[in-house]
Tab-separated table of C-alpha atoms in Angstrom:
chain	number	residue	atom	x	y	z
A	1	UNK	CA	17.967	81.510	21.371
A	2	UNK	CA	16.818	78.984	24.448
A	3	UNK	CA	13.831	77.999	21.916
A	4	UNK	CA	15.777	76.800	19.048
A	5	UNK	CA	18.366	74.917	21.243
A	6	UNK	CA	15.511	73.280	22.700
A	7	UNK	CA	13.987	72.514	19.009
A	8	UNK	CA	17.170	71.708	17.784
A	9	UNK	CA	17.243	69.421	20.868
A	10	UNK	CA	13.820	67.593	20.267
A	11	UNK	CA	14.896	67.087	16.754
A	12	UNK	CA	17.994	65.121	17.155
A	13	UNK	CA	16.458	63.103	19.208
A	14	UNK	CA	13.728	62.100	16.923
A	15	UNK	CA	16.545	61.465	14.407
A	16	UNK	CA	17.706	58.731	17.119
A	17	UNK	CA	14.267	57.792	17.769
A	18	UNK	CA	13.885	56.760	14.325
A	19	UNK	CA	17.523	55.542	13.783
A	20	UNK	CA	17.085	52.947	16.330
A	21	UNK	CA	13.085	51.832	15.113
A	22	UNK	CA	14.653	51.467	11.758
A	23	UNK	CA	17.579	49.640	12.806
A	24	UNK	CA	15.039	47.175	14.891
A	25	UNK	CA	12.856	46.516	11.833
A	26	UNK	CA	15.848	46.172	9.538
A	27	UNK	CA	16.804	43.137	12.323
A	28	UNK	CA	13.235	42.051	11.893
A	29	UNK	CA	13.645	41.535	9.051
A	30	UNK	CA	16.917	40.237	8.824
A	31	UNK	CA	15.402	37.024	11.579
A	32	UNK	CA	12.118	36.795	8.565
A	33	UNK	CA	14.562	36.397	5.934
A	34	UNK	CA	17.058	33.874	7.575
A	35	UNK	CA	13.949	31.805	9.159
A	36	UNK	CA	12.351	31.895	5.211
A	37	UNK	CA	15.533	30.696	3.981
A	38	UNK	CA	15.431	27.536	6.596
A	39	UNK	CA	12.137	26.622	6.101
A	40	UNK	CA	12.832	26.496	2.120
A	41	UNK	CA	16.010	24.595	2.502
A	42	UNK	CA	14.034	21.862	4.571
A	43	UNK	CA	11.259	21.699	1.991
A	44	UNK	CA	13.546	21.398	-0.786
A	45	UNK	CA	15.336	18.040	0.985
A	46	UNK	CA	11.954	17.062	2.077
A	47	UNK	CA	11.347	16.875	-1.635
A	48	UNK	CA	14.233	16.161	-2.759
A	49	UNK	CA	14.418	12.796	-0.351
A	50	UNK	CA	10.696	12.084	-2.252
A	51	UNK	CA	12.014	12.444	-5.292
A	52	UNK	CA	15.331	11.294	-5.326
A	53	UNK	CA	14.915	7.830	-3.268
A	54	UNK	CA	12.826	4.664	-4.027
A	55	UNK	CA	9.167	5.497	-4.326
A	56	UNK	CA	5.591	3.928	-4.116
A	57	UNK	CA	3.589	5.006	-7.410
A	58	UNK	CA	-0.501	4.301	-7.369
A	59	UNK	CA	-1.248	4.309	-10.829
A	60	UNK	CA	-5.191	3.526	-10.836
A	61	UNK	CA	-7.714	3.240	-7.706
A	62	UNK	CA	-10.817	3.160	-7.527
A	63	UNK	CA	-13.018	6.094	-5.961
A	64	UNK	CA	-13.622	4.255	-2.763
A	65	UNK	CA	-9.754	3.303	-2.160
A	66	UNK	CA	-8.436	7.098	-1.502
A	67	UNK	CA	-4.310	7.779	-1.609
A	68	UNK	CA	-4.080	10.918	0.703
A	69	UNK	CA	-1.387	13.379	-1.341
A	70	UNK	CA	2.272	13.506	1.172
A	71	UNK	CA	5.798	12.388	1.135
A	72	UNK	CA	4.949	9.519	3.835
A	73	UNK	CA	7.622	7.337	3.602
A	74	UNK	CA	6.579	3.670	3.846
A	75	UNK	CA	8.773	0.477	4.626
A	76	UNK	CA	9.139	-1.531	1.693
A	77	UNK	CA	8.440	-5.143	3.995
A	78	UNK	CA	5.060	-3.605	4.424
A	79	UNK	CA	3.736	-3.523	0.733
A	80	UNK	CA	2.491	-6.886	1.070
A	81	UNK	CA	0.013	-5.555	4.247
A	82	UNK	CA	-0.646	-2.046	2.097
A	83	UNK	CA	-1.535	-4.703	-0.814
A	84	UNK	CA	-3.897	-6.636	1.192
A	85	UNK	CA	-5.652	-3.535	3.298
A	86	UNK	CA	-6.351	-2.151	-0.724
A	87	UNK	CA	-8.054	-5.004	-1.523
A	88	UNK	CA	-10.503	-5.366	2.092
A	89	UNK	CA	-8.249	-7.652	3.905
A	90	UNK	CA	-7.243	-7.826	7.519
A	91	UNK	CA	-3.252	-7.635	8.354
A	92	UNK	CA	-2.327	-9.229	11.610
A	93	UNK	CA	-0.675	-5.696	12.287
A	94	UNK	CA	-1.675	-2.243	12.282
A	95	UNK	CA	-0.110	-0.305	9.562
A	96	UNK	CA	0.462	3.204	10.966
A	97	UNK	CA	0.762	4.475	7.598
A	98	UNK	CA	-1.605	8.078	6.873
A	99	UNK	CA	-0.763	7.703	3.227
A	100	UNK	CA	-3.948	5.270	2.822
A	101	UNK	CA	-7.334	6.552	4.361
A	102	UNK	CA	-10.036	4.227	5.580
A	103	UNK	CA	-12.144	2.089	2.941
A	104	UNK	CA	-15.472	1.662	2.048
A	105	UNK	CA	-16.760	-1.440	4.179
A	106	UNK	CA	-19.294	-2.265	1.570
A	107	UNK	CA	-17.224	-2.145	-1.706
A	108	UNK	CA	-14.048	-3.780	-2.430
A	109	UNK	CA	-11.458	-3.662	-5.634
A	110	UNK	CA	-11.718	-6.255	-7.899
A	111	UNK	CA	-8.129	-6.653	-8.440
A	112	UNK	CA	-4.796	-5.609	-7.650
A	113	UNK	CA	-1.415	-5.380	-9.634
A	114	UNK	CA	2.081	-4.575	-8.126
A	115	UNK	CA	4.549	-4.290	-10.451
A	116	UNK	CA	8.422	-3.885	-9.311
A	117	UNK	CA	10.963	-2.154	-11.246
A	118	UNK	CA	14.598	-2.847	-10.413
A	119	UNK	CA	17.444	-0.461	-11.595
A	120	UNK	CA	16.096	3.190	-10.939
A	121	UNK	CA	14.675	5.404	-7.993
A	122	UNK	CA	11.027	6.700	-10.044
A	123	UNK	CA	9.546	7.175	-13.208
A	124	UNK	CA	8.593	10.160	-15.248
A	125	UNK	CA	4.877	9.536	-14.427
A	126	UNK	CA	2.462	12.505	-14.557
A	127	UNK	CA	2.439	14.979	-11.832
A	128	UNK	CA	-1.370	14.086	-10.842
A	129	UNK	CA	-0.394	10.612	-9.960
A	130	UNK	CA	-0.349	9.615	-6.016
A	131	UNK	CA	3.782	8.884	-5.037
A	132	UNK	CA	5.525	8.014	-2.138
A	133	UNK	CA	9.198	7.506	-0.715
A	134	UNK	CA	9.964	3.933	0.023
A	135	UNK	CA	12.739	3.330	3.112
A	136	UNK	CA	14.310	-0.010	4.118
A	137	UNK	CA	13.480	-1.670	0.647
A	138	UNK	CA	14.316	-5.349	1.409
A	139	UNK	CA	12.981	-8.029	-1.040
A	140	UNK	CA	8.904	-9.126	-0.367
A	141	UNK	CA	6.521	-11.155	-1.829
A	142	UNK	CA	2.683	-11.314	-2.307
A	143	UNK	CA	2.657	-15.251	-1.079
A	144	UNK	CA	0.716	-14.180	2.212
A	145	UNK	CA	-1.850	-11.690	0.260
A	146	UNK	CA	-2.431	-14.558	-2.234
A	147	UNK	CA	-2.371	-17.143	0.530
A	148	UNK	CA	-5.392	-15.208	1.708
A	149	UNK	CA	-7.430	-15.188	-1.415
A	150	UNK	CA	-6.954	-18.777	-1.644
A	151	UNK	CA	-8.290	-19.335	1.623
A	152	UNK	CA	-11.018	-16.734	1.896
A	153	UNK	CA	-12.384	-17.671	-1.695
A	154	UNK	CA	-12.146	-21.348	-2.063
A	155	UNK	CA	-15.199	-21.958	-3.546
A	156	UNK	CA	-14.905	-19.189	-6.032
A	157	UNK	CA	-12.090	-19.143	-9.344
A	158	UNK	CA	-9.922	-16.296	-8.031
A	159	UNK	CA	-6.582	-15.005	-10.768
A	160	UNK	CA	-3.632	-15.312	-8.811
A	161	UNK	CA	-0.334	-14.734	-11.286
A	162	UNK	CA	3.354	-14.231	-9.842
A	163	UNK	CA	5.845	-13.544	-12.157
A	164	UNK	CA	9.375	-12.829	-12.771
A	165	UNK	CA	10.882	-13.185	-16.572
A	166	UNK	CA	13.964	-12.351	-15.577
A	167	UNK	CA	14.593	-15.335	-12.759
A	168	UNK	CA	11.906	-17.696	-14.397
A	169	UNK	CA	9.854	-17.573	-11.676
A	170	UNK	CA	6.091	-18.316	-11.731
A	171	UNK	CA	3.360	-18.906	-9.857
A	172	UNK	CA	-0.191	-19.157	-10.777
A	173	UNK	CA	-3.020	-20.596	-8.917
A	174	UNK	CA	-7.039	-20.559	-10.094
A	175	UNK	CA	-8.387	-19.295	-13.260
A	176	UNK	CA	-5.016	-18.388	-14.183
A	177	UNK	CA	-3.755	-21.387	-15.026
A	178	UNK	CA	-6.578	-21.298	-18.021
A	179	UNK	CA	-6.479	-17.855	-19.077
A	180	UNK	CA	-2.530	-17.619	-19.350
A	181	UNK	CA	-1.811	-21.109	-20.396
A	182	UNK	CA	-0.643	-19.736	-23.549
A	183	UNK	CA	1.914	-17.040	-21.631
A	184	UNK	CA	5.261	-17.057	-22.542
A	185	UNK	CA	7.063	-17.194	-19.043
A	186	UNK	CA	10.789	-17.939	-19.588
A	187	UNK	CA	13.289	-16.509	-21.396
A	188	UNK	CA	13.302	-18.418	-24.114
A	189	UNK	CA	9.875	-18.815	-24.720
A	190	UNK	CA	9.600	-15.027	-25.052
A	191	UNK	CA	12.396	-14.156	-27.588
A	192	UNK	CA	10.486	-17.060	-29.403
A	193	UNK	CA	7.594	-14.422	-28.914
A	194	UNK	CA	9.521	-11.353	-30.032
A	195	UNK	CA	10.511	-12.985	-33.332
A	196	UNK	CA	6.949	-13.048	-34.008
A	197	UNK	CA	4.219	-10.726	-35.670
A	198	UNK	CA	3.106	-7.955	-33.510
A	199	UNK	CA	6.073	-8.382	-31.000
A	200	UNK	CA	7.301	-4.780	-29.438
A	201	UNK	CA	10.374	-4.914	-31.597
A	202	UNK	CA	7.685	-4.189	-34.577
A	203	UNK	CA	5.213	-1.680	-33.093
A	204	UNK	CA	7.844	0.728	-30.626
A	205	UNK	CA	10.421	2.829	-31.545
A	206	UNK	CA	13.795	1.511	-30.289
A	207	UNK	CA	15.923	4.036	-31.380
A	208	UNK	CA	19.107	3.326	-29.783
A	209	UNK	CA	18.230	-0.404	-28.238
A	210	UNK	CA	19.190	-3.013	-30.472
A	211	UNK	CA	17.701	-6.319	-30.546
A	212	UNK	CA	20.841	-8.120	-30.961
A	213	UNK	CA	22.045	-7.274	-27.337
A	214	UNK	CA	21.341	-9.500	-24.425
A	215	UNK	CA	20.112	-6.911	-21.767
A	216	UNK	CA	18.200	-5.056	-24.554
A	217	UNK	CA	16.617	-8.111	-25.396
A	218	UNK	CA	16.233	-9.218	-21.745
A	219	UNK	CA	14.242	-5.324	-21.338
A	220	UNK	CA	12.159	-5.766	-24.160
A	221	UNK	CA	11.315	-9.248	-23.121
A	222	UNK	CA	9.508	-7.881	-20.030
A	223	UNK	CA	7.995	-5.154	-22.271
A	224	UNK	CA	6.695	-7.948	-24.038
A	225	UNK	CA	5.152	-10.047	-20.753
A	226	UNK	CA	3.465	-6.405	-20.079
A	227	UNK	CA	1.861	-6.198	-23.381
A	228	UNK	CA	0.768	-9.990	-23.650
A	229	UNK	CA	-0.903	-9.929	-20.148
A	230	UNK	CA	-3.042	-6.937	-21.199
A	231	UNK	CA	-4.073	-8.495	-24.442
A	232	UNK	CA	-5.273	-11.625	-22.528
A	233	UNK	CA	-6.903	-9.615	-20.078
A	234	UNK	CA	-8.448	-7.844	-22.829
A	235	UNK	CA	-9.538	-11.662	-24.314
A	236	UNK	CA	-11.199	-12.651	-20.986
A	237	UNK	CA	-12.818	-9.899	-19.851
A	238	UNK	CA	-15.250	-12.384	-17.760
A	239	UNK	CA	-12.615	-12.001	-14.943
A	240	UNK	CA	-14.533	-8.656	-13.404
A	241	UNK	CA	-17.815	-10.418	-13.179
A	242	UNK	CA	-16.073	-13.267	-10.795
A	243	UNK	CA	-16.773	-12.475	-7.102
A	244	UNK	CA	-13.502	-13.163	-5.959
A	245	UNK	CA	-10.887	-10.334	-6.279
A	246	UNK	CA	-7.440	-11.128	-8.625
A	247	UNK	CA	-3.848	-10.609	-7.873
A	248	UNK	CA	-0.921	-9.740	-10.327
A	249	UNK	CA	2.720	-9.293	-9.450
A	250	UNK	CA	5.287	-8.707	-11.417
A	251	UNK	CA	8.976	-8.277	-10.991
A	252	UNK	CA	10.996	-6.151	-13.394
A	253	UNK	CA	14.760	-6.819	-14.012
A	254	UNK	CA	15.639	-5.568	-17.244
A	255	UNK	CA	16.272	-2.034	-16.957
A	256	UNK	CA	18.621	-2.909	-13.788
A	257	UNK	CA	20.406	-4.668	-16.819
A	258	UNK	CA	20.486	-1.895	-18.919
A	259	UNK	CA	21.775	0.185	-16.194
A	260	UNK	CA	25.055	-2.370	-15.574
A	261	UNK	CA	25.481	-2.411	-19.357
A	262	UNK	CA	25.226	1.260	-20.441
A	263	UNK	CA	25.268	3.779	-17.301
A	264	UNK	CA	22.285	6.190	-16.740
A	265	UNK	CA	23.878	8.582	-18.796
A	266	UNK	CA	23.055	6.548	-21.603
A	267	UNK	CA	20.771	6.967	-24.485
A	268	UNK	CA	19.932	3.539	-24.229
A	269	UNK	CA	18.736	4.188	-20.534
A	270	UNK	CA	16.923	7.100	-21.742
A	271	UNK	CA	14.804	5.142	-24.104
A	272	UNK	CA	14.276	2.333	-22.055
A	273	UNK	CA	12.396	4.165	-19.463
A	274	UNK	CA	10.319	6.575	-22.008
A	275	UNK	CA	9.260	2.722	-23.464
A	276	UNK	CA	9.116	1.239	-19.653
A	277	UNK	CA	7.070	4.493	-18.608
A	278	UNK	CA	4.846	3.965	-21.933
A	279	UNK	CA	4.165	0.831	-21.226
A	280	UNK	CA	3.518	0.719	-17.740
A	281	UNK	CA	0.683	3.305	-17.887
A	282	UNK	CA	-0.706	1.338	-20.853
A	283	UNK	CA	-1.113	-1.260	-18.839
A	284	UNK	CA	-2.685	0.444	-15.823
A	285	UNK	CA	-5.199	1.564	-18.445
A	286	UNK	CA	-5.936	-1.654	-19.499
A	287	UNK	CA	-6.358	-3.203	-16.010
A	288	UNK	CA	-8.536	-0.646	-15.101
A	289	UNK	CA	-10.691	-0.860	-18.308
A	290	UNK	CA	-10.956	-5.026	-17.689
A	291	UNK	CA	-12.381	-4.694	-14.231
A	292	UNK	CA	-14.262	-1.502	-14.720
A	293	UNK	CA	-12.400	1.332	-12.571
A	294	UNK	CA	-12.281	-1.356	-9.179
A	295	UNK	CA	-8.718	-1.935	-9.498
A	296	UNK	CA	-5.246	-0.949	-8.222
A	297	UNK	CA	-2.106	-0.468	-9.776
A	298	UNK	CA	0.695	0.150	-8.269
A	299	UNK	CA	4.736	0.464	-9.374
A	300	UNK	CA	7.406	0.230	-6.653
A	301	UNK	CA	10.715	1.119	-8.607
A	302	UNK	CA	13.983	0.319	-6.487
A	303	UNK	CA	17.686	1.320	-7.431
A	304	UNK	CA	19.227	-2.188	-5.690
A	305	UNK	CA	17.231	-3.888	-2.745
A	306	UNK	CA	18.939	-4.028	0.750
A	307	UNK	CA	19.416	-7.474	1.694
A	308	UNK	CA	17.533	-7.876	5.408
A	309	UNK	CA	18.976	-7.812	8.236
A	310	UNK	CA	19.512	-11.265	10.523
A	311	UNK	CA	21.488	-11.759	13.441
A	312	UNK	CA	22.564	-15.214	14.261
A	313	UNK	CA	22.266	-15.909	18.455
A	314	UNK	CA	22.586	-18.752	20.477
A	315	UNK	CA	19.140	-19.697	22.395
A	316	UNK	CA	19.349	-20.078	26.411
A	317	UNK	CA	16.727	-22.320	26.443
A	318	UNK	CA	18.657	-24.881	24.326
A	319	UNK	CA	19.756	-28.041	25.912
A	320	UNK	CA	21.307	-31.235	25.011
A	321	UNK	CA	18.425	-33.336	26.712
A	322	UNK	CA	15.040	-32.840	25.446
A	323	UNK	CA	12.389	-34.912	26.493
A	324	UNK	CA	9.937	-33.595	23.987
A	325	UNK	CA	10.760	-33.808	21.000
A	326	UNK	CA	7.452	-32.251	19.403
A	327	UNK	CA	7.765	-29.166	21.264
A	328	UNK	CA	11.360	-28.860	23.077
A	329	UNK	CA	10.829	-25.188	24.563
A	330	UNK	CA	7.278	-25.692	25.784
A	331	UNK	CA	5.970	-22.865	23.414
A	332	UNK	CA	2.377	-22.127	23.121
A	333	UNK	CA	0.051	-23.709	20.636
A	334	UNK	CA	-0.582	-21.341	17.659
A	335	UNK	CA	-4.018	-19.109	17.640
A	336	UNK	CA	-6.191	-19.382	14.845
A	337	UNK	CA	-6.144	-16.473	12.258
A	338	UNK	CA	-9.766	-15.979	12.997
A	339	UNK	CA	-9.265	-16.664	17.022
A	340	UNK	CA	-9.999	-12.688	17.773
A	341	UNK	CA	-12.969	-13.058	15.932
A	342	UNK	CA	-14.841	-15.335	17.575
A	343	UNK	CA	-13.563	-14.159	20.649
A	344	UNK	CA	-14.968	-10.953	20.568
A	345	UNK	CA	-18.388	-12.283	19.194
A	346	UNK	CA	-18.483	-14.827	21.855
A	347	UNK	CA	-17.561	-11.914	24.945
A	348	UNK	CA	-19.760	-9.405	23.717
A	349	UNK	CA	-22.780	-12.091	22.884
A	350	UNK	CA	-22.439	-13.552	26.532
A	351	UNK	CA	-22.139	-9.874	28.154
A	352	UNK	CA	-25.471	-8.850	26.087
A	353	UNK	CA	-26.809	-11.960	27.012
A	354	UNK	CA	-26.436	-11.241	30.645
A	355	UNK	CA	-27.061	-7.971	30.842
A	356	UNK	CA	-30.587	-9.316	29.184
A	357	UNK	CA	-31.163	-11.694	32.520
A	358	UNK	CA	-30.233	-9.055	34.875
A	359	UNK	CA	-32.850	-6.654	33.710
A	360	UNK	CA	-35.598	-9.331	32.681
A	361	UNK	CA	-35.313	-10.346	36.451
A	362	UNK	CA	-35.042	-6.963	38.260
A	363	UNK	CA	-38.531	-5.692	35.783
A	364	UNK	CA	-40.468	-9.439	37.068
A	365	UNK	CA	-39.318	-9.002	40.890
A	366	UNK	CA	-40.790	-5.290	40.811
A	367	UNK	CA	-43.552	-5.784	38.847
A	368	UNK	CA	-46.872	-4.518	40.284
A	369	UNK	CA	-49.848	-6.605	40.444
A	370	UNK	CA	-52.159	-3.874	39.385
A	371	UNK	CA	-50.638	-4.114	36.332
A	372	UNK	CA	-50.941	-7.761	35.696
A	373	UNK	CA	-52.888	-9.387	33.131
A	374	UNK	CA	-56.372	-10.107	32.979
A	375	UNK	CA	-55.585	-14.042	34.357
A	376	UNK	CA	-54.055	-12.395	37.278
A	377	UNK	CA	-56.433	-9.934	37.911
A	378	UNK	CA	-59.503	-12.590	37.685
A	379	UNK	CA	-58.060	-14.984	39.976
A	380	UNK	CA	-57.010	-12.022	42.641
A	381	UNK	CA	-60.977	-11.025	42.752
A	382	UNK	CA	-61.807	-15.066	43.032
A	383	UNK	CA	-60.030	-15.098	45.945
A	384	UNK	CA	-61.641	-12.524	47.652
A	385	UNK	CA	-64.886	-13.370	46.863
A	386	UNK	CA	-63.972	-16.794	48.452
C-alpha cells in the first residue's frame, strides 16, 4: 500500500515536471514567434521605403565601376559628386556612401549619362539592375562635373550635352556642338521632328496616348530626344576612341505632365511608363554599345523635387563703414583646387629629402678607413713610409 502511494507520488510529480517544461518551451516559443514577426515587419518597411520613395537606378557600368547590392539611401545634392567619383574624379568631399566600392586607378569610364525622370518614385526595371532610395531630393546639376572635364581635358574634344526639352534648356560644350548640331532641342523644333518619317508616333504603340494632346505630345517629345541622341551616337561612333571621357544629362518632364493631366490610375500613365521604361533601357544599350561596355547610365526618377532649404540671417560682421571695399570681412584668399596636391608632394619630397642628408652624413662621419678606397689606402701607406 506505502509503495504505490509513493509511485503514485513520483508520478504526479513528473506530470508537473513536464507540465511546467512544456509550458516554458511553449513561452519559448511564443518570444521566437513575436521576435520573427518584428524582424519581418522591419524588413518589409525597409523595403518598402526602397521601393516606394525616389530611387537611384544604375542601368550599365562597366566591370571596374562595381554598385555594391543595398537599400543605401543617398542624398539627392550628392549625385553630382557620385557622377564625378564614377567617372575617376576627385570631389572636394568625402562621400560616405557604401553603395559605390573603390575604382580601378588605372581604368576609367568613357562616359557617363544621368537621366532624370520627374513625375514618379521608380520604374519597372528588371530585378538584376543595381537601385537605391534617394532622400532630400532637391534640384542639382552636372555644371561642376562638366566644369571639370573642361578643365582637366582642354587640349582634348571632350562631349559635354545638358539638356532639358521640357524648359528649353541646353548646354553643350566640345565635340558636341558638331555631332548634335542637327538635334532638335526645343519644343517646337521637335513636334517638327515627330511629324516626320521614323518619328516614335510611327514605330511605338500608343495605345491610349493621343498625339493631339499637349502633355502626350510634350512625353513623346522627350521619347523622341532619347531616340535621336542614340541614333547620332550610333552615327559617330569615333566618340569612344577620344581620350577624354563624355557627359550626358538629361532632364525628363513629360510624364510629370501626364501625371497632372490623367492621375496614375490612368491608362495613359500606364503606357507612358511601359514606353518611358522601353526606351530608357534602349538607350542604356546603345550608350553602352557606342563606348564599348566603359560607360554609366544612370536614371534618378523623382515624384516632385523639394525646393532647398535657405535661411535668410543678418551678418555681425556687417558694418556701415568699410574701408575695403575688395574684401570688407577680411576673408581668406581662396586655395587652389590642386593646393593639397602639391602640398603633400612638396612635404613628403622635402621629408625624404632630409631624411636622405641625415643618413648620408651619419654613414660618412662613421665610416672606417679600412674600408676606404684604394686612393685612400695608397696615400695612408705614403705617409708612413715618409
Amino acid at each position: 500500500m506505502i509503495l504505490q502511494e509513493n509511485q503514485q507520488a513520483l508520478q504526479e510529480q513528473q506530470q508537473r515536471h513536464d507540465a511546467r517544461r512544456h509550458a516554458g518551451a511553449g513561452h519559448v516559443t511564443r518570444i521566437a514567434r513575436k521576435w520573427t514577426i518584428i524582424n519581418t515587419a522591419f524588413a518589409l518597411l525597409a523595403l518598402l521605403s526602397g521601393v516606394l520613395g525616389d530611387s537611384l537606378t544604375v542601368l550599365r557600368s562597366p566591370q571596374y565601376v562595381t554598385f555594391r547590392d543595398g537599400q543605401w539611401p543617398i542624398s539627392g545634392e550628392k549625385i553630382p559628386d557620385l557622377v564625378a567619383l564614377t567617372m575617376g574624379f576627385s570631389i572636394h568631399e568625402d562621400l560616405d556612401w557604401p553603395g559605390l566600392a573603390a575604382g580601378s586607378l588605372f581604368q576609367r569610364p568613357r562616359a557617363n549619362a544621368l537621366i532624370v525622370v520627374r513625375g514618379l518614385d521608380s520604374l519597372d526595371f528588371p530585378k538584376n539592375i543595381s537601385s537605391y532610395p534617394l532622400e532630400n531630393p532637391v534640384p542639382f546639376t552636372l555644371d561642376s562635373v562638366a566644369n571639370t572635364v573642361h578643365t582637366l581635358f582642354a587640349d582634348s574634344t571632350p562631349v559635354v550635352l545638358q539638356l532639358a526639352p521640357s524648359e528649353e534648356r541646353l548646354y553643350m560644350m566640345g565635340m558636341a556642338n558638331t555631332v548634335f548640331e542637327d538635334l532638335p532641342v526645343t519644343l517646337q523644333q521637335i513636334r517638327g521632328r515627330l511629324s516626320q518619317d521614323g518619328s516614335v508616333l510611327t514605330s511605338l504603340p500608343l495605345v491610349s496616348l493621343s498625339r493631339n494632346n499637349e502633355a502626350d505630345l510634350l512625353f513623346l517629345s522627350e521619347v523622341q530626344v532619347l531616340y535621336d541622341i542614340s541614333a547620332l551616337l550610333q552615327k559617330h561612333k569615333h566618340l569612344a576612341k577620344d581620350p577624354a571621357p563624355d557627359l550626358y544629362s538629361l532632364e525628363l518632364a513629360g510624364l510629370e505632365e501626364i501625371v497632372r493631366r490623367y492621375g496614375t490610375d490612368s491608362p495613359q500613365f500606364t503606357d507612358a511608363t511601359r514606353i518611358l521604361t522601353s526606351a530608357l533601357q534602349k538607350f542604356a544599350d546603345d550608350v553602352a554599345n557606342v563606348y564599348s561596355n566603359n560607360a554609366v547610365v544612370e536614371v534618378v526618377t523623382v515624384k516632385t523635387f523639394e525646393a532647398p532649404l535657405t535661411r535668410k540671417s543678418r551678418s555681425i560682421l556687417e558694418s556701415k563703414q568699410i574701408s575695403n571695399t575688395g574684401n570688407p570681412y577680411n576673408l581668406a584668399y581662396k586655395y587652389d583646387y590642386d593646393y593639397a596636391v602639391v602640398f603633400n608632394i612638396v612635404l613628403w619630397l622635402m621629408i625624404v629629402l632630409a631624411l636622405s642628408v641625415i643618413v648620408v652624413s651619419y654613414n660618412l662621419w662613421n665610416m672606417d678607413p679600412g674600408y676606404d678606397s684604394i686612393i685612400y689606402r695608397m696615400t695612408n701607406q705614403k705617409i708612413r713610409m715618409d
